Amino acid sequence: MTPEQFLEFARVLPEPLLLVSSEGQLLATNQPVADMLGCRRQELPGRMIFELVTESTNDIVKYLQACSSSRAMVIGSLTLRKNDGQMLVCRSQGAVIQPWSPESSALILLRLENRVVATSNFVLLNEKIDELAKEVQRRKQAEEALWKANQELEIRVEERTTALQETLNELQLTQTQLIQAEKMSSLGQMVAGIAHEINNPVSFIYGNLHHAHKYTQDLLRLVEIYQQVYPSPPPEIQKQVEEIDLDFLIQDIAKLFQSMKVGTERIQEIVKSLRNFSRLDEAELKKVNIHEGIDSTLMILDHRLQASDNYPEIKVIKKYSQLPNVTCYPGQLNQVFMNILANAIDALEASANNDNQKLTKNNPQIQIKTEVIDEKWIEVSIADNGLGINEQLHSKLFDPFFTTKAVGKGSGLGLYISYQIIVEKHSGQLSCFSEPGKGAEFIIKIPVSSV
Ligand SMILES: Nc1ncnc2c1ncn2[C@@H]1O[C@H](COP(=O)(O)OP(=O)(O)OP(=O)(O)O)[C@@H](O)[C@H]1O
Ligand SMILES: [Mg+2]
């Protein structure tokens, strides 16, 4: 390209273009270059580029050489010295348009780009990047907020679920307690009903027994007088005397009445125990004899203490102290004795079936000890020599629904309810001591007048 061709081509382009020889001589420029420098375009051709820039001649030569020997565009930086003395930093893109030959030097086209413009581009770019970064930040924050909200929601859902589960558990517990209470109250009512039904005829028999005895004694006395007055009775009477074995009858009838008396007294005792156990009429606080409660409970459980085909008899050893009457809810306290004694019997039956329990197998026993601790407290201890309880189960004993018994056999509420009755209703204490294989001991401590 000749300088003329170049000028023709560069004239129409708005960007500053220069045609330079590889030695640095300006061959042609277009108007934008003259504008940048603040001079007339015609002044520029023939001048050396070094005069127009602040960079060292050496640097410029090196740059031009790089441009002439490269096929690609070479980027450089030129600081133009304007006519008014100001400096103008430009980015330059140099491309060889006619390679060097022995006849002529290389021709290089330089395209200048004002750095200010470039900088503003950079500013724009930076702004864009900034905006993008901010957008990314915003999105991150939104994402974080979303994650947090999600977390909170999950926690809330979890809390609600836990609360619902707790409510459900409570409801189940209340339901089972109600069933248990209902069962106890039906048992109480039944026991009280039976006791009442038996009580009337027994009192009737007991009351008449005395008279029947007396009448018989009177009749026998009469017979005796007859015998004295008529020592030789006619054969008919003599025959009857022999037939009924009058001497034996006279002896035996006294014994008979005695055993009937003992029998009816025993029935009366049982009735009393049954009534004592049910204590339906005593939902209120009462001052009672604790031993009566324990004894009546034992009476109810008596059939389970007897020997059977599968189990030996369970001996009950009572070590009762002199106890003051205790102010309590007697029906509820009996329920506690019932639960603990029934558990002891269960444990003894279980050890009777266990080959490793040879010792207790032949000698199952329950020891009930009562003691006065001080003037305010009494203690009842119920100990068995059954299977005992593993240490790791101790902490669970009083939990609702904790049972080691087969399905349908234990509901796991006995000790839980007992604990509520002793600790909450009577401000007492209920504790368990046990060594596996050596039995278990439950200790009830209650204030003499707690509530
Ligand atoms: N004397 C004891 N010897 C050995 N284990 C016992 C004794 N008393 C209680 N336990 C253990 O404690 C558990 C809980 O007793 P709890 O009376 O609360 O429930 P349960 O007897 O299993 O069922 P429920 O009394 O409701 O019919 C029993 O399953 C048993 O494992
Ligand atoms: Mg039980």
Short mmCIF file of C-alpha atoms and ligand atoms in Angstrom, two decimals:
data_model
loop_
_atom_site.label_atom_id
_atom_site.label_comp_id
_atom_site.label_asym_id
_atom_site.label_seq_id
_atom_site.Cartn_x
_atom_site.Cartn_y
_atom_site.Cartn_z
CA MET A 1 0.00 0.00 0.00
CA THR A 2 1.36 3.37 -0.95
CA PRO A 3 0.91 6.32 1.39
CA GLU A 4 -1.64 7.70 -1.08
CA GLN A 5 -3.65 4.49 -1.09
CA PHE A 6 -3.48 4.46 2.66
CA LEU A 7 -4.73 8.02 2.91
CA GLU A 8 -7.58 7.25 0.60
CA PHE A 9 -8.54 4.34 2.83
CA ALA A 10 -7.90 6.03 6.20
CA ARG A 11 -9.76 9.21 5.37
CA VAL A 12 -13.15 7.67 5.87
CA LEU A 13 -12.29 5.89 9.11
CA PRO A 14 -13.02 7.69 12.40
CA GLU A 15 -10.20 6.11 14.39
CA PRO A 16 -6.67 7.53 14.44
CA LEU A 17 -4.41 5.66 11.97
CA LEU A 18 -0.76 6.19 11.10
CA LEU A 19 1.42 4.66 8.40
CA VAL A 20 4.98 4.34 9.67
CA SER A 21 8.17 2.88 8.22
CA SER A 22 10.01 0.35 10.33
CA GLU A 23 12.61 3.08 10.99
CA GLY A 24 9.96 5.26 12.58
CA GLN A 25 9.28 7.76 9.82
CA LEU A 26 5.68 8.91 9.49
CA LEU A 27 4.51 8.30 5.94
CA ALA A 28 0.90 9.35 6.32
CA THR A 29 -1.77 9.94 9.00
CA ASN A 30 -5.48 10.62 8.91
CA GLN A 31 -7.30 13.61 10.37
CA PRO A 32 -8.14 12.01 13.82
CA VAL A 33 -4.38 11.68 14.51
CA ALA A 34 -3.83 15.38 13.75
CA ASP A 35 -6.83 16.16 16.00
CA MET A 36 -5.37 14.15 18.83
CA LEU A 37 -2.06 15.93 18.54
CA GLY A 38 -3.65 19.34 17.99
CA CYS A 39 -1.79 20.05 14.75
CA ARG A 40 -2.46 20.10 11.07
CA ARG A 41 -2.39 16.81 9.25
CA GLN A 42 -0.11 18.09 6.49
CA GLU A 43 2.63 18.86 9.05
CA LEU A 44 3.03 15.24 10.05
CA PRO A 45 4.29 13.20 7.07
CA GLY A 46 8.08 13.00 6.99
CA ARG A 47 8.48 13.54 10.73
CA MET A 48 9.90 10.81 12.94
CA ILE A 49 7.48 9.19 15.36
CA PHE A 50 10.01 9.59 18.20
CA GLU A 51 9.40 13.35 18.09
CA LEU A 52 5.74 12.89 18.81
CA VAL A 53 5.96 10.50 21.77
CA THR A 54 7.63 10.49 25.16
CA GLU A 55 8.83 6.87 25.03
CA SER A 56 12.54 6.31 24.34
CA THR A 57 13.67 5.87 20.73
CA ASN A 58 15.00 2.49 21.67
CA ASP A 59 11.59 1.31 22.96
CA ILE A 60 9.79 2.58 19.88
CA VAL A 61 12.27 0.92 17.52
CA LYS A 62 11.89 -2.33 19.35
CA TYR A 63 8.09 -2.04 19.12
CA LEU A 64 8.16 -1.29 15.38
CA GLN A 65 10.50 -4.19 14.79
CA ALA A 66 8.16 -6.46 16.72
CA CYS A 67 5.30 -5.23 14.52
CA SER A 68 7.20 -5.80 11.28
CA SER A 69 8.28 -9.31 12.20
CA SER A 70 4.90 -10.52 13.50
CA ARG A 71 1.97 -11.74 11.51
CA ALA A 72 -0.45 -10.91 14.26
CA MET A 73 -1.39 -7.52 15.62
CA VAL A 74 1.07 -6.26 18.26
CA ILE A 75 -0.29 -4.21 21.13
CA GLY A 76 1.79 -1.38 22.53
CA SER A 77 1.45 1.83 24.45
CA LEU A 78 2.37 5.30 23.18
CA THR A 79 2.25 8.57 25.05
CA LEU A 80 1.62 11.36 22.56
CA ARG A 81 3.07 14.76 23.18
CA LYS A 82 0.36 17.20 22.13
CA ASN A 83 1.04 20.56 20.61
CA ASP A 84 -0.31 22.30 23.72
CA GLY A 85 2.22 20.41 25.85
CA GLN A 86 -0.26 17.90 27.31
CA MET A 87 0.38 14.16 27.21
CA LEU A 88 -2.05 11.66 25.79
CA VAL A 89 -1.68 8.02 26.67
CA CYS A 90 -2.77 5.73 23.84
CA ARG A 91 -3.01 2.08 23.27
CA SER A 92 -1.62 1.17 19.88
CA GLN A 93 -2.29 -1.82 17.68
CA GLY A 94 0.44 -2.33 15.09
CA ALA A 95 0.22 -4.53 11.98
CA VAL A 96 2.70 -4.90 9.18
CA ILE A 97 1.09 -4.19 5.82
CA GLN A 98 4.20 -4.44 3.68
CA PRO A 99 7.06 -6.66 4.86
CA TRP A 100 10.63 -5.55 4.80
CA SER A 101 12.59 -6.16 1.51
CA PRO A 102 16.11 -5.25 0.37
CA GLU A 103 14.57 -2.47 -1.76
CA SER A 104 12.31 -0.90 0.83
CA SER A 105 11.76 -0.90 4.57
CA ALA A 106 8.64 -2.44 6.12
CA LEU A 107 5.40 -0.42 6.33
CA ILE A 108 3.47 -0.54 9.56
CA LEU A 109 -0.08 0.57 10.22
CA LEU A 110 -0.64 1.85 13.75
CA ARG A 111 -4.11 2.24 15.12
CA LEU A 112 -4.30 4.44 18.16
CA GLU A 113 -6.89 4.21 20.85
CA ASN A 114 -7.19 6.90 23.41
CA ARG A 115 -6.69 5.39 26.84
CA VAL A 116 -9.30 7.67 28.31
CA VAL A 117 -11.85 5.99 26.13
CA ALA A 118 -10.34 2.64 26.97
CA THR A 119 -10.38 3.53 30.64
CA SER A 120 -13.97 4.55 30.44
CA ASN A 121 -14.60 1.19 28.85
CA PHE A 122 -12.79 -0.32 31.75
CA VAL A 123 -14.90 1.74 34.09
CA LEU A 124 -18.00 0.53 32.33
CA LEU A 125 -16.72 -3.01 32.49
CA ASN A 126 -15.83 -2.59 36.13
CA GLU A 127 -19.24 -1.18 36.82
CA LYS A 128 -20.77 -4.15 35.07
CA ILE A 129 -18.57 -6.51 37.05
CA ASP A 130 -19.49 -4.63 40.19
CA GLU A 131 -23.15 -4.92 39.37
CA LEU A 132 -22.75 -8.57 38.59
CA ALA A 133 -20.86 -9.13 41.85
CA LYS A 134 -23.60 -7.31 43.69
CA GLU A 135 -26.22 -9.39 41.92
CA VAL A 136 -24.30 -12.54 42.83
CA GLN A 137 -24.10 -11.26 46.40
CA ARG A 138 -27.84 -10.51 46.41
CA ARG A 139 -28.61 -13.94 45.08
CA LYS A 140 -26.33 -15.49 47.64
CA GLN A 141 -28.05 -13.54 50.39
CA ALA A 142 -31.45 -14.52 49.03
CA GLU A 143 -30.31 -18.11 48.87
CA GLU A 144 -28.99 -17.89 52.42
CA ALA A 145 -32.21 -16.30 53.63
CA LEU A 146 -34.14 -19.05 51.87
CA TRP A 147 -31.93 -21.70 53.44
CA LYS A 148 -32.37 -20.09 56.84
CA ALA A 149 -36.13 -19.86 56.42
CA ASN A 150 -36.12 -23.47 55.35
CA GLN A 151 -34.04 -24.44 58.38
CA GLU A 152 -36.39 -22.50 60.66
CA LEU A 153 -39.36 -24.12 59.02
CA GLU A 154 -37.81 -27.54 59.49
CA ILE A 155 -37.08 -26.76 63.14
CA ARG A 156 -40.62 -25.51 63.60
CA VAL A 157 -42.03 -28.60 61.91
CA GLU A 158 -39.80 -30.72 64.13
CA GLU A 159 -40.92 -28.81 67.23
CA ARG A 160 -44.56 -29.19 66.23
CA THR A 161 -44.04 -32.89 65.57
CA THR A 162 -42.36 -33.30 68.96
CA ALA A 163 -45.15 -31.36 70.66
CA LEU A 164 -47.75 -33.47 68.87
CA GLN A 165 -45.89 -36.65 69.77
CA GLU A 166 -45.74 -35.51 73.40
CA THR A 167 -49.44 -34.73 73.41
CA LEU A 168 -50.14 -38.11 71.87
CA ASN A 169 -47.98 -39.83 74.49
CA GLU A 170 -49.72 -37.92 77.26
CA LEU A 171 -53.10 -38.81 75.85
CA GLN A 172 -52.14 -42.47 75.57
CA LEU A 173 -50.84 -42.37 79.11
CA THR A 174 -53.97 -40.69 80.42
CA GLN A 175 -56.08 -43.20 78.53
CA THR A 176 -54.18 -46.12 80.01
CA GLN A 177 -54.27 -44.56 83.45
CA LEU A 178 -58.01 -44.12 83.11
CA ILE A 179 -58.38 -47.73 82.04
CA GLN A 180 -56.18 -48.80 84.96
CA ALA A 181 -58.11 -46.59 87.37
CA GLU A 182 -61.36 -47.93 85.93
CA LYS A 183 -60.09 -51.48 86.37
CA MET A 184 -59.06 -50.78 89.95
CA SER A 185 -62.34 -49.12 90.69
CA SER A 186 -64.32 -51.98 89.08
CA LEU A 187 -62.23 -54.44 91.09
CA GLY A 188 -62.92 -52.35 94.18
CA GLN A 189 -66.63 -52.23 93.43
CA MET A 190 -66.78 -55.93 92.76
CA VAL A 191 -64.86 -56.73 95.92
CA ALA A 192 -67.04 -54.37 97.92
CA GLY A 193 -70.17 -55.91 96.37
CA ILE A 194 -69.10 -59.45 97.16
CA ALA A 195 -68.06 -58.43 100.65
CA HIS A 196 -71.46 -56.88 101.22
CA GLU A 197 -73.36 -59.88 99.85
CA ILE A 198 -71.39 -62.30 102.01
CA ASN A 199 -71.49 -60.13 105.06
CA ASN A 200 -75.25 -60.32 105.61
CA PRO A 201 -75.70 -64.11 105.62
CA VAL A 202 -72.48 -64.56 107.57
CA SER A 203 -73.59 -62.17 110.27
CA PHE A 204 -76.88 -64.00 110.31
CA ILE A 205 -75.17 -67.37 110.73
CA TYR A 206 -72.70 -66.03 113.26
CA GLY A 207 -75.45 -64.39 115.25
CA ASN A 208 -77.57 -67.57 115.31
CA LEU A 209 -74.67 -69.87 115.96
CA HIS A 210 -74.54 -68.74 119.52
CA HIS A 211 -78.23 -69.48 120.05
CA ALA A 212 -78.04 -72.78 118.19
CA HIS A 213 -75.18 -73.80 120.46
CA LYS A 214 -77.06 -72.76 123.54
CA TYR A 215 -80.27 -74.56 122.45
CA THR A 216 -78.30 -77.71 121.72
CA GLN A 217 -76.61 -77.50 125.11
CA ASP A 218 -80.06 -77.10 126.69
CA LEU A 219 -81.40 -80.11 124.81
CA LEU A 220 -78.39 -82.20 125.77
CA ARG A 221 -78.84 -81.12 129.35
CA LEU A 222 -82.45 -82.25 129.13
CA VAL A 223 -81.35 -85.65 127.77
CA GLU A 224 -78.89 -85.92 130.63
CA ILE A 225 -81.65 -85.24 133.17
CA TYR A 226 -83.87 -87.83 131.46
CA GLN A 227 -81.06 -90.36 131.74
CA GLN A 228 -80.66 -89.57 135.43
CA VAL A 229 -84.41 -89.79 136.13
CA TYR A 230 -84.91 -92.88 133.92
CA PRO A 231 -81.65 -94.84 134.22
CA SER A 232 -83.23 -97.83 132.46
CA PRO A 233 -84.93 -96.54 129.35
CA PRO A 234 -87.26 -98.78 127.35
CA PRO A 235 -85.58 -100.81 124.53
CA GLU A 236 -86.88 -98.43 121.85
CA ILE A 237 -85.00 -95.46 123.39
CA GLN A 238 -81.98 -97.60 124.20
CA LYS A 239 -81.82 -98.66 120.54
CA GLN A 240 -81.96 -95.05 119.34
CA VAL A 241 -79.23 -94.02 121.87
CA GLU A 242 -76.96 -96.68 120.43
CA GLU A 243 -77.79 -95.85 116.86
CA ILE A 244 -76.92 -92.20 117.15
CA ASP A 245 -73.94 -92.97 119.42
CA LEU A 246 -75.11 -90.43 121.94
CA ASP A 247 -71.85 -90.26 123.92
CA PHE A 248 -69.85 -89.44 120.80
CA LEU A 249 -72.49 -86.98 119.62
CA ILE A 250 -72.36 -85.12 122.93
CA GLN A 251 -68.59 -84.84 122.70
CA ASP A 252 -68.46 -83.99 119.04
CA ILE A 253 -71.20 -81.40 118.91
CA ALA A 254 -69.19 -78.98 121.06
CA LYS A 255 -66.21 -79.30 118.72
CA LEU A 256 -68.52 -78.88 115.77
CA PHE A 257 -69.90 -75.64 117.08
CA GLN A 258 -66.40 -74.44 117.91
CA SER A 259 -65.16 -75.06 114.36
CA MET A 260 -68.30 -73.47 112.90
CA LYS A 261 -67.59 -70.44 115.04
CA VAL A 262 -63.97 -70.30 113.90
CA GLY A 263 -65.10 -70.74 110.29
CA THR A 264 -67.62 -67.92 110.37
CA GLU A 265 -65.13 -65.69 112.14
CA ARG A 266 -62.66 -66.40 109.35
CA ILE A 267 -65.28 -65.51 106.74
CA GLN A 268 -65.95 -62.30 108.63
CA GLU A 269 -62.25 -61.53 108.63
CA ILE A 270 -62.07 -62.11 104.89
CA VAL A 271 -65.06 -59.86 104.35
CA LYS A 272 -63.43 -57.23 106.49
CA SER A 273 -60.25 -57.50 104.45
CA LEU A 274 -62.13 -57.25 101.20
CA ARG A 275 -63.88 -54.12 102.40
CA ASN A 276 -60.65 -52.77 103.75
CA PHE A 277 -58.96 -53.35 100.42
CA SER A 278 -61.64 -51.72 98.33
CA ARG A 279 -62.14 -48.79 100.70
CA LEU A 280 -64.65 -47.38 98.28
CA ASP A 281 -66.11 -45.15 100.91
CA GLU A 282 -62.70 -43.68 101.65
CA ALA A 283 -61.60 -41.58 98.70
CA GLU A 284 -60.86 -38.88 101.26
CA LEU A 285 -57.87 -38.62 103.54
CA LYS A 286 -58.13 -41.00 106.50
CA LYS A 287 -56.02 -41.90 109.47
CA VAL A 288 -55.53 -45.64 109.08
CA ASN A 289 -53.57 -48.61 110.25
CA ILE A 290 -51.12 -49.40 107.45
CA HIS A 291 -50.83 -53.05 108.54
CA GLU A 292 -54.53 -53.57 107.90
CA GLY A 293 -54.05 -52.34 104.34
CA ILE A 294 -51.10 -54.68 103.75
CA ASP A 295 -52.94 -57.64 105.28
CA SER A 296 -56.07 -57.09 103.27
CA THR A 297 -54.00 -56.86 100.10
CA LEU A 298 -52.26 -60.10 100.99
CA MET A 299 -55.67 -61.64 101.48
CA ILE A 300 -56.70 -60.64 97.95
CA LEU A 301 -53.46 -62.10 96.60
CA ASP A 302 -53.66 -65.19 98.81
CA HIS A 303 -54.50 -67.56 95.98
CA ARG A 304 -51.28 -66.57 94.23
CA LEU A 305 -49.24 -67.33 97.34
CA GLN A 306 -50.52 -70.91 97.62
CA ALA A 307 -48.54 -73.81 96.16
CA SER A 308 -49.73 -75.05 92.79
CA ASP A 309 -48.65 -77.73 90.34
CA ASN A 310 -46.03 -75.41 88.86
CA TYR A 311 -45.00 -73.32 91.83
CA PRO A 312 -44.13 -73.93 95.46
CA GLU A 313 -45.87 -71.94 98.16
CA ILE A 314 -44.61 -68.40 98.64
CA LYS A 315 -43.93 -67.68 102.29
CA VAL A 316 -44.79 -64.24 103.57
CA ILE A 317 -42.64 -63.15 106.48
CA LYS A 318 -44.08 -60.17 108.30
CA LYS A 319 -41.86 -58.05 110.50
CA TYR A 320 -44.29 -55.42 111.66
CA SER A 321 -43.27 -52.71 114.10
CA GLN A 322 -45.55 -50.66 116.25
CA LEU A 323 -46.74 -48.05 113.74
CA PRO A 324 -48.78 -44.93 114.37
CA ASN A 325 -51.91 -44.51 112.26
CA VAL A 326 -51.04 -42.76 109.02
CA THR A 327 -53.04 -40.01 107.36
CA CYS A 328 -53.37 -41.08 103.74
CA TYR A 329 -55.65 -42.12 100.90
CA PRO A 330 -56.04 -45.74 102.03
CA GLY A 331 -57.52 -47.13 98.82
CA GLN A 332 -54.63 -45.73 96.80
CA LEU A 333 -52.02 -46.95 99.25
CA ASN A 334 -53.50 -50.44 98.99
CA GLN A 335 -53.14 -50.16 95.24
CA VAL A 336 -49.41 -49.53 95.75
CA PHE A 337 -49.07 -52.58 98.05
CA MET A 338 -50.99 -54.59 95.47
CA ASN A 339 -48.68 -53.52 92.58
CA ILE A 340 -45.46 -54.16 94.51
CA LEU A 341 -46.62 -57.48 95.98
CA ALA A 342 -47.93 -58.67 92.58
CA ASN A 343 -44.55 -57.79 91.02
CA ALA A 344 -42.76 -59.74 93.76
CA ILE A 345 -44.99 -62.77 93.12
CA ASP A 346 -44.35 -62.46 89.36
CA ALA A 347 -40.58 -62.34 90.01
CA LEU A 348 -40.76 -65.41 92.28
CA GLU A 349 -42.81 -67.33 89.72
CA ALA A 350 -40.29 -66.35 87.05
CA SER A 351 -37.42 -67.62 89.19
CA ALA A 352 -39.30 -70.85 89.86
CA ASN A 353 -39.10 -71.41 86.11
CA ASN A 354 -35.46 -70.44 85.93
CA ASP A 355 -32.89 -73.21 86.35
CA ASN A 356 -30.24 -70.80 87.62
CA GLN A 357 -32.36 -69.87 90.61
CA LYS A 358 -32.14 -73.16 92.49
CA LEU A 359 -31.82 -71.49 95.86
CA THR A 360 -34.96 -69.42 95.72
CA LYS A 361 -36.76 -72.10 93.77
CA ASN A 362 -37.34 -74.14 96.90
CA ASN A 363 -37.70 -71.27 99.27
CA PRO A 364 -39.60 -68.41 97.63
CA GLN A 365 -40.45 -65.75 100.11
CA ILE A 366 -41.62 -62.18 100.52
CA GLN A 367 -40.55 -60.25 103.55
CA ILE A 368 -42.63 -57.28 104.63
CA LYS A 369 -41.03 -55.01 107.18
CA THR A 370 -42.51 -51.88 108.68
CA GLU A 371 -40.59 -49.34 110.72
CA VAL A 372 -40.90 -45.95 112.30
CA ILE A 373 -38.06 -43.76 111.02
CA ASP A 374 -38.83 -40.81 113.28
CA GLU A 375 -41.91 -39.14 114.62
CA LYS A 376 -42.75 -37.83 111.15
CA TRP A 377 -41.92 -40.73 108.85
CA ILE A 378 -42.63 -44.43 108.54
CA GLU A 379 -41.19 -47.00 106.16
CA VAL A 380 -42.58 -50.12 104.53
CA SER A 381 -40.16 -52.50 102.87
CA ILE A 382 -41.31 -55.30 100.58
CA ALA A 383 -38.50 -57.65 99.58
CA ASP A 384 -38.54 -60.84 97.56
CA ASN A 385 -35.83 -63.37 96.78
CA GLY A 386 -36.76 -63.65 93.11
CA LEU A 387 -34.84 -62.90 89.92
CA GLY A 388 -33.83 -59.38 90.86
CA ILE A 389 -33.39 -56.49 88.44
CA ASN A 390 -30.43 -55.68 86.20
CA GLU A 391 -28.69 -52.47 87.12
CA GLN A 392 -29.19 -50.89 83.69
CA LEU A 393 -32.97 -51.27 84.11
CA HIS A 394 -33.11 -49.47 87.47
CA SER A 395 -33.50 -46.04 85.94
CA LYS A 396 -36.44 -47.21 83.80
CA LEU A 397 -38.47 -49.05 86.45
CA PHE A 398 -40.77 -46.15 87.22
CA ASP A 399 -41.20 -45.06 83.59
CA PRO A 400 -44.66 -45.51 82.16
CA PHE A 401 -45.03 -48.56 79.93
CA PHE A 402 -41.70 -50.05 80.97
CA THR A 403 -42.19 -53.77 81.29
CA THR A 404 -40.11 -56.89 80.79
CA LYS A 405 -43.16 -59.09 80.90
CA ALA A 406 -44.81 -60.82 77.97
CA VAL A 407 -47.37 -58.96 75.89
CA GLY A 408 -50.71 -59.14 77.68
CA LYS A 409 -49.08 -59.94 81.00
CA GLY A 410 -47.67 -56.58 82.01
CA SER A 411 -48.66 -53.10 80.94
CA GLY A 412 -45.68 -51.45 82.64
CA LEU A 413 -47.87 -49.10 84.63
CA GLY A 414 -47.82 -50.69 88.07
CA LEU A 415 -44.69 -48.99 89.37
CA TYR A 416 -45.36 -45.76 87.47
CA ILE A 417 -48.76 -45.41 89.15
CA SER A 418 -47.31 -46.45 92.52
CA TYR A 419 -44.66 -43.76 92.16
CA GLN A 420 -47.30 -41.12 91.40
CA ILE A 421 -49.35 -42.21 94.41
CA ILE A 422 -46.43 -42.25 96.86
CA VAL A 423 -44.43 -39.27 95.63
CA GLU A 424 -47.09 -36.93 94.30
CA LYS A 425 -50.17 -37.80 96.34
CA HIS A 426 -48.43 -38.53 99.65
CA SER A 427 -45.19 -36.50 99.35
CA GLY A 428 -43.30 -39.69 100.08
CA GLN A 429 -40.47 -41.62 98.49
CA LEU A 430 -40.40 -44.88 96.56
CA SER A 431 -37.11 -46.58 95.84
CA CYS A 432 -35.84 -49.93 94.67
CA PHE A 433 -32.73 -51.87 95.64
CA SER A 434 -31.80 -55.00 93.80
CA GLU A 435 -28.95 -57.28 92.97
CA PRO A 436 -29.60 -59.53 90.01
CA GLY A 437 -30.14 -63.10 91.21
CA LYS A 438 -30.67 -61.99 94.80
CA GLY A 439 -34.13 -60.48 94.64
CA ALA A 440 -35.49 -57.00 94.86
CA GLU A 441 -36.55 -54.70 97.66
CA PHE A 442 -39.00 -51.84 97.29
CA ILE A 443 -39.00 -49.24 100.03
CA ILE A 444 -41.94 -46.92 100.60
CA LYS A 445 -41.36 -43.96 102.89
CA ILE A 446 -44.35 -41.83 103.78
CA PRO A 447 -44.93 -39.04 106.23
CA VAL A 448 -47.24 -39.95 109.09
CA SER A 449 -49.41 -36.99 108.21
CA SER A 450 -48.22 -35.89 104.82
CA VAL A 451 -51.13 -34.43 103.01
N1 LIG B 1 -39.82 -57.47 92.46
C1 LIG B 1 -39.35 -57.38 91.21
N2 LIG B 1 -38.40 -58.25 90.78
C2 LIG B 1 -37.91 -58.18 89.52
N3 LIG B 1 -38.32 -57.28 88.59
C3 LIG B 1 -39.26 -56.40 88.95
C4 LIG B 1 -39.84 -56.40 90.28
N4 LIG B 1 -40.74 -55.40 90.33
C5 LIG B 1 -40.74 -54.81 89.11
N5 LIG B 1 -39.87 -55.41 88.29
C6 LIG B 1 -39.56 -55.03 86.89
O1 LIG B 1 -40.10 -53.76 86.65
C7 LIG B 1 -40.96 -53.78 85.51
C8 LIG B 1 -42.01 -52.74 85.65
O2 LIG B 1 -42.91 -53.08 86.69
P1 LIG B 1 -44.40 -52.53 86.63
O3 LIG B 1 -45.13 -53.04 87.81
O4 LIG B 1 -44.34 -51.06 86.43
O5 LIG B 1 -44.97 -53.14 85.29
P2 LIG B 1 -45.37 -54.65 84.99
O6 LIG B 1 -45.45 -55.44 86.25
O7 LIG B 1 -44.47 -55.15 83.93
O8 LIG B 1 -46.83 -54.45 84.38
P3 LIG B 1 -48.17 -54.05 85.21
O9 LIG B 1 -47.79 -53.87 86.65
O10 LIG B 1 -48.65 -52.79 84.57
O11 LIG B 1 -49.10 -55.19 84.99
C9 LIG B 1 -41.43 -55.21 85.42
O12 LIG B 1 -41.80 -55.55 84.10
C10 LIG B 1 -40.20 -55.97 85.90
O13 LIG B 1 -39.28 -56.14 84.86
MG MG B 2 -46.51 -54.76 87.93
#
